Amino acid sequence: MTVDYYSLLTKAVAGKDAVARDQIYKDAFSLITRSHITREATLAHAAALEDAVQRIEDDIAGEEANSAAAINEVLSTGRNWKPLVIAAGAVVAVIALSALVYGYVAIKGPGIVAASVKAPSPKAQRGREDVVMADLKPGVDGGSSGEVLPFALQRQVVFYRTTVVPGSIVVDRENRFLYLIDANNSARRYGIGLRRNA
């Protein structure tokens, strides 16, 4: 009966390090010597096992040499300079072009930019400034912007981060404020009075 030691041991030592492989080889030799076969058969099996071990170790050494050669090829310094030089040249060209454009704009002055930018509409400007209204005639409701109110109760534009849609009204009962939600995380805050629950 012939045993294919090469295929058996190849599967057994796959992915193992040198110490683990040596232990597997010793166990295989030990198994042959302990078996109840004739001396000639033991010697033949030991020789076949020795040949299989030698072939496996030669294969592993060849794979390691190939992987080391591949690593050296990747890590070689004289090979991949061309893409690096092209990328560096592109970066230098972009920086030089940016400097030229900046210099041109700086020399020509702000007239170039002012011609392309439109002035904001009066309606948009009114939304940005929140002016306290002047005193109103008696009987006219002017809101909470009167100067007689404490500063905290006067109408103010405040930072107010929320997920509520702009234009919504939020009432903060605990702090006694009403918020009219504006865009850009801001709101108009009004001081309010609340009726006590009876």
Short mmCIF file of N, CA and C in Angstrom, two decimals, residues 3-97:
data_model
loop_
_atom_site.label_atom_id
_atom_site.label_comp_id
_atom_site.label_asym_id
_atom_site.label_seq_id
_atom_site.Cartn_x
_atom_site.Cartn_y
_atom_site.Cartn_z
N VAL A 3 1.35 5.33 0.35
CA VAL A 3 0.75 6.47 1.02
C VAL A 3 1.34 7.73 0.40
N ASP A 4 0.46 8.66 0.04
CA ASP A 4 0.93 9.91 -0.54
C ASP A 4 1.20 10.90 0.61
N TYR A 5 2.40 10.80 1.15
CA TYR A 5 2.77 11.65 2.30
C TYR A 5 2.81 13.13 1.91
N TYR A 6 3.16 13.40 0.68
CA TYR A 6 3.27 14.80 0.26
C TYR A 6 1.92 15.52 0.38
N SER A 7 0.86 14.92 -0.16
CA SER A 7 -0.45 15.59 -0.11
C SER A 7 -1.00 15.63 1.31
N LEU A 8 -0.77 14.55 2.08
CA LEU A 8 -1.24 14.53 3.47
C LEU A 8 -0.55 15.61 4.30
N LEU A 9 0.76 15.69 4.20
CA LEU A 9 1.50 16.65 5.01
C LEU A 9 1.29 18.09 4.52
N THR A 10 1.09 18.27 3.22
CA THR A 10 0.84 19.61 2.69
C THR A 10 -0.41 20.19 3.33
N LYS A 11 -1.46 19.38 3.44
CA LYS A 11 -2.70 19.85 4.08
C LYS A 11 -2.49 20.09 5.57
N ALA A 12 -1.68 19.22 6.19
CA ALA A 12 -1.48 19.32 7.64
C ALA A 12 -0.67 20.54 8.04
N VAL A 13 0.29 20.96 7.21
CA VAL A 13 1.17 22.07 7.59
C VAL A 13 0.76 23.39 6.97
N ALA A 14 -0.34 23.43 6.25
CA ALA A 14 -0.76 24.68 5.59
C ALA A 14 -1.01 25.76 6.63
N GLY A 15 -0.34 26.89 6.47
CA GLY A 15 -0.52 28.04 7.36
C GLY A 15 0.22 27.94 8.67
N LYS A 16 1.03 26.93 8.87
CA LYS A 16 1.75 26.75 10.14
C LYS A 16 3.14 27.37 10.03
N ASP A 17 3.70 27.74 11.20
CA ASP A 17 5.06 28.25 11.21
C ASP A 17 6.05 27.09 11.27
N ALA A 18 7.34 27.40 11.27
CA ALA A 18 8.39 26.36 11.19
C ALA A 18 8.35 25.43 12.39
N VAL A 19 8.11 25.93 13.58
CA VAL A 19 8.09 25.10 14.79
C VAL A 19 6.92 24.12 14.73
N ALA A 20 5.76 24.59 14.33
CA ALA A 20 4.59 23.71 14.25
C ALA A 20 4.79 22.66 13.16
N ARG A 21 5.41 23.06 12.05
CA ARG A 21 5.67 22.08 10.98
C ARG A 21 6.63 21.00 11.46
N ASP A 22 7.68 21.38 12.16
CA ASP A 22 8.64 20.38 12.68
C ASP A 22 7.95 19.39 13.61
N GLN A 23 7.03 19.89 14.44
CA GLN A 23 6.32 19.00 15.36
C GLN A 23 5.45 18.01 14.59
N ILE A 24 4.81 18.47 13.52
CA ILE A 24 3.98 17.57 12.70
C ILE A 24 4.85 16.51 12.04
N TYR A 25 6.04 16.91 11.54
CA TYR A 25 6.95 15.93 10.92
C TYR A 25 7.42 14.90 11.94
N LYS A 26 7.75 15.35 13.14
CA LYS A 26 8.21 14.41 14.18
C LYS A 26 7.09 13.44 14.55
N ASP A 27 5.86 13.95 14.64
CA ASP A 27 4.74 13.07 14.97
C ASP A 27 4.53 12.02 13.87
N ALA A 28 4.71 12.42 12.61
CA ALA A 28 4.55 11.48 11.51
C ALA A 28 5.63 10.40 11.56
N PHE A 29 6.89 10.78 11.83
CA PHE A 29 7.98 9.79 11.95
C PHE A 29 7.72 8.87 13.14
N SER A 30 7.23 9.43 14.24
CA SER A 30 6.95 8.64 15.42
C SER A 30 5.85 7.62 15.14
N LEU A 31 4.85 8.04 14.37
CA LEU A 31 3.75 7.14 14.03
C LEU A 31 4.26 5.97 13.19
N ILE A 32 5.18 6.24 12.26
CA ILE A 32 5.72 5.16 11.41
C ILE A 32 6.54 4.18 12.26
N THR A 33 7.36 4.71 13.16
CA THR A 33 8.22 3.82 13.96
C THR A 33 7.41 3.00 14.95
N ARG A 34 6.29 3.49 15.43
CA ARG A 34 5.47 2.74 16.39
C ARG A 34 4.52 1.76 15.73
N SER A 35 4.34 1.87 14.43
CA SER A 35 3.38 0.99 13.76
C SER A 35 3.95 -0.43 13.70
N HIS A 36 3.06 -1.41 13.55
CA HIS A 36 3.45 -2.82 13.55
C HIS A 36 3.62 -3.31 12.11
N ILE A 37 4.65 -2.78 11.46
CA ILE A 37 4.97 -3.24 10.11
C ILE A 37 6.41 -3.72 10.11
N THR A 38 6.79 -4.36 9.01
CA THR A 38 8.14 -4.92 8.94
C THR A 38 9.17 -3.81 8.89
N ARG A 39 10.41 -4.21 9.17
CA ARG A 39 11.51 -3.23 9.19
C ARG A 39 11.70 -2.61 7.82
N GLU A 40 11.64 -3.41 6.74
CA GLU A 40 11.81 -2.89 5.41
C GLU A 40 10.69 -1.91 5.04
N ALA A 41 9.46 -2.23 5.43
CA ALA A 41 8.34 -1.34 5.15
C ALA A 41 8.49 -0.04 5.94
N THR A 42 8.96 -0.14 7.21
CA THR A 42 9.19 1.05 8.02
C THR A 42 10.22 1.96 7.37
N LEU A 43 11.32 1.36 6.86
CA LEU A 43 12.35 2.15 6.21
C LEU A 43 11.82 2.80 4.92
N ALA A 44 11.00 2.08 4.17
CA ALA A 44 10.44 2.61 2.93
C ALA A 44 9.50 3.78 3.23
N HIS A 45 8.65 3.60 4.24
CA HIS A 45 7.73 4.68 4.61
C HIS A 45 8.50 5.89 5.15
N ALA A 46 9.56 5.65 5.94
CA ALA A 46 10.36 6.75 6.48
C ALA A 46 11.05 7.51 5.36
N ALA A 47 11.54 6.79 4.34
CA ALA A 47 12.20 7.44 3.20
C ALA A 47 11.18 8.26 2.40
N ALA A 48 9.98 7.70 2.20
CA ALA A 48 8.94 8.43 1.47
C ALA A 48 8.52 9.67 2.26
N LEU A 49 8.44 9.54 3.59
CA LEU A 49 8.08 10.68 4.43
C LEU A 49 9.18 11.74 4.38
N GLU A 50 10.42 11.29 4.43
CA GLU A 50 11.55 12.22 4.37
C GLU A 50 11.54 12.98 3.04
N ASP A 51 11.26 12.28 1.94
CA ASP A 51 11.20 12.92 0.63
C ASP A 51 10.05 13.94 0.58
N ALA A 52 8.89 13.58 1.14
CA ALA A 52 7.74 14.50 1.15
C ALA A 52 8.05 15.75 1.98
N VAL A 53 8.71 15.56 3.12
CA VAL A 53 9.07 16.69 3.98
C VAL A 53 10.01 17.63 3.23
N GLN A 54 10.99 17.06 2.54
CA GLN A 54 11.95 17.87 1.79
C GLN A 54 11.24 18.66 0.69
N ARG A 55 10.32 18.04 -0.04
CA ARG A 55 9.58 18.73 -1.10
C ARG A 55 8.72 19.87 -0.54
N ILE A 56 8.05 19.60 0.58
CA ILE A 56 7.19 20.62 1.20
C ILE A 56 8.02 21.81 1.65
N GLU A 57 9.14 21.55 2.31
CA GLU A 57 10.00 22.65 2.79
C GLU A 57 10.59 23.43 1.63
N ASP A 58 10.93 22.74 0.51
CA ASP A 58 11.42 23.44 -0.67
C ASP A 58 10.33 24.34 -1.27
N ASP A 59 9.08 23.83 -1.30
CA ASP A 59 7.96 24.63 -1.81
C ASP A 59 7.75 25.88 -0.94
N ILE A 60 7.78 25.70 0.36
CA ILE A 60 7.56 26.83 1.28
C ILE A 60 8.68 27.86 1.14
N ALA A 61 9.93 27.39 1.01
CA ALA A 61 11.06 28.30 0.84
C ALA A 61 10.93 29.07 -0.47
N GLY A 62 10.47 28.39 -1.53
CA GLY A 62 10.26 29.06 -2.81
C GLY A 62 9.17 30.12 -2.73
N GLU A 63 8.07 29.82 -2.01
CA GLU A 63 6.99 30.80 -1.84
C GLU A 63 7.47 32.01 -1.05
N GLU A 64 8.25 31.76 0.00
CA GLU A 64 8.77 32.88 0.80
C GLU A 64 9.71 33.74 -0.03
N ALA A 65 10.53 33.11 -0.87
CA ALA A 65 11.44 33.88 -1.72
C ALA A 65 10.66 34.71 -2.74
N ASN A 66 9.59 34.12 -3.30
CA ASN A 66 8.76 34.88 -4.25
C ASN A 66 8.07 36.06 -3.58
N SER A 67 7.53 35.83 -2.37
CA SER A 67 6.86 36.93 -1.68
C SER A 67 7.86 38.00 -1.26
N ALA A 68 9.07 37.60 -0.88
CA ALA A 68 10.10 38.59 -0.53
C ALA A 68 10.51 39.39 -1.76
N ALA A 69 10.60 38.72 -2.91
CA ALA A 69 10.94 39.43 -4.14
C ALA A 69 9.84 40.41 -4.52
N ALA A 70 8.59 40.00 -4.34
CA ALA A 70 7.47 40.90 -4.65
C ALA A 70 7.46 42.11 -3.72
N ILE A 71 7.75 41.88 -2.45
CA ILE A 71 7.81 42.99 -1.48
C ILE A 71 8.95 43.94 -1.85
N ASN A 72 10.10 43.39 -2.19
CA ASN A 72 11.23 44.23 -2.58
C ASN A 72 10.92 45.03 -3.84
N GLU A 73 10.18 44.42 -4.77
CA GLU A 73 9.83 45.13 -5.99
C GLU A 73 8.89 46.30 -5.68
N VAL A 74 7.94 46.08 -4.78
CA VAL A 74 7.02 47.16 -4.41
C VAL A 74 7.75 48.26 -3.67
N LEU A 75 8.67 47.88 -2.81
CA LEU A 75 9.37 48.86 -1.99
C LEU A 75 10.58 49.49 -2.67
N SER A 76 10.89 49.06 -3.88
CA SER A 76 12.07 49.62 -4.55
C SER A 76 11.86 51.11 -4.79
N THR A 77 12.92 51.89 -4.61
CA THR A 77 12.79 53.34 -4.67
C THR A 77 12.98 53.90 -6.07
N GLY A 78 13.57 53.21 -6.96
CA GLY A 78 13.88 53.76 -8.27
C GLY A 78 12.78 53.57 -9.30
N ARG A 79 11.61 53.11 -8.92
CA ARG A 79 10.64 52.71 -9.91
C ARG A 79 9.48 53.68 -10.10
N ASN A 80 8.91 54.21 -9.05
CA ASN A 80 7.66 54.96 -9.15
C ASN A 80 7.83 56.45 -8.93
N TRP A 81 8.85 57.07 -9.46
CA TRP A 81 9.05 58.51 -9.28
C TRP A 81 8.21 59.34 -10.24
N LYS A 82 7.87 58.80 -11.38
CA LYS A 82 7.18 59.59 -12.40
C LYS A 82 5.82 60.12 -11.93
N PRO A 83 4.93 59.29 -11.34
CA PRO A 83 3.65 59.84 -10.86
C PRO A 83 3.83 60.88 -9.76
N LEU A 84 4.83 60.68 -8.90
CA LEU A 84 5.08 61.63 -7.83
C LEU A 84 5.54 62.98 -8.38
N VAL A 85 6.40 62.96 -9.38
CA VAL A 85 6.88 64.20 -9.99
C VAL A 85 5.74 64.92 -10.70
N ILE A 86 4.88 64.17 -11.38
CA ILE A 86 3.74 64.79 -12.07
C ILE A 86 2.79 65.43 -11.06
N ALA A 87 2.50 64.75 -9.97
CA ALA A 87 1.60 65.31 -8.95
C ALA A 87 2.20 66.55 -8.31
N ALA A 88 3.50 66.53 -8.02
CA ALA A 88 4.14 67.71 -7.43
C ALA A 88 4.12 68.89 -8.41
N GLY A 89 4.34 68.61 -9.68
CA GLY A 89 4.27 69.68 -10.68
C GLY A 89 2.88 70.27 -10.78
N ALA A 90 1.84 69.44 -10.69
CA ALA A 90 0.47 69.94 -10.73
C ALA A 90 0.17 70.82 -9.53
N VAL A 91 0.66 70.44 -8.36
CA VAL A 91 0.43 71.25 -7.15
C VAL A 91 1.13 72.60 -7.29
N VAL A 92 2.35 72.60 -7.79
CA VAL A 92 3.08 73.86 -7.97
C VAL A 92 2.36 74.74 -8.99
N ALA A 93 1.83 74.14 -10.07
CA ALA A 93 1.12 74.93 -11.08
C ALA A 93 -0.15 75.55 -10.50
N VAL A 94 -0.87 74.82 -9.68
CA VAL A 94 -2.09 75.36 -9.06
C VAL A 94 -1.75 76.50 -8.12
N ILE A 95 -0.70 76.36 -7.33
CA ILE A 95 -0.29 77.42 -6.41
C ILE A 95 0.14 78.66 -7.19
N ALA A 96 0.90 78.48 -8.26
CA ALA A 96 1.33 79.62 -9.07
C ALA A 96 0.15 80.32 -9.71
N LEU A 97 -0.80 79.56 -10.24
CA LEU A 97 -1.99 80.16 -10.85
C LEU A 97 -2.81 80.92 -9.82
#
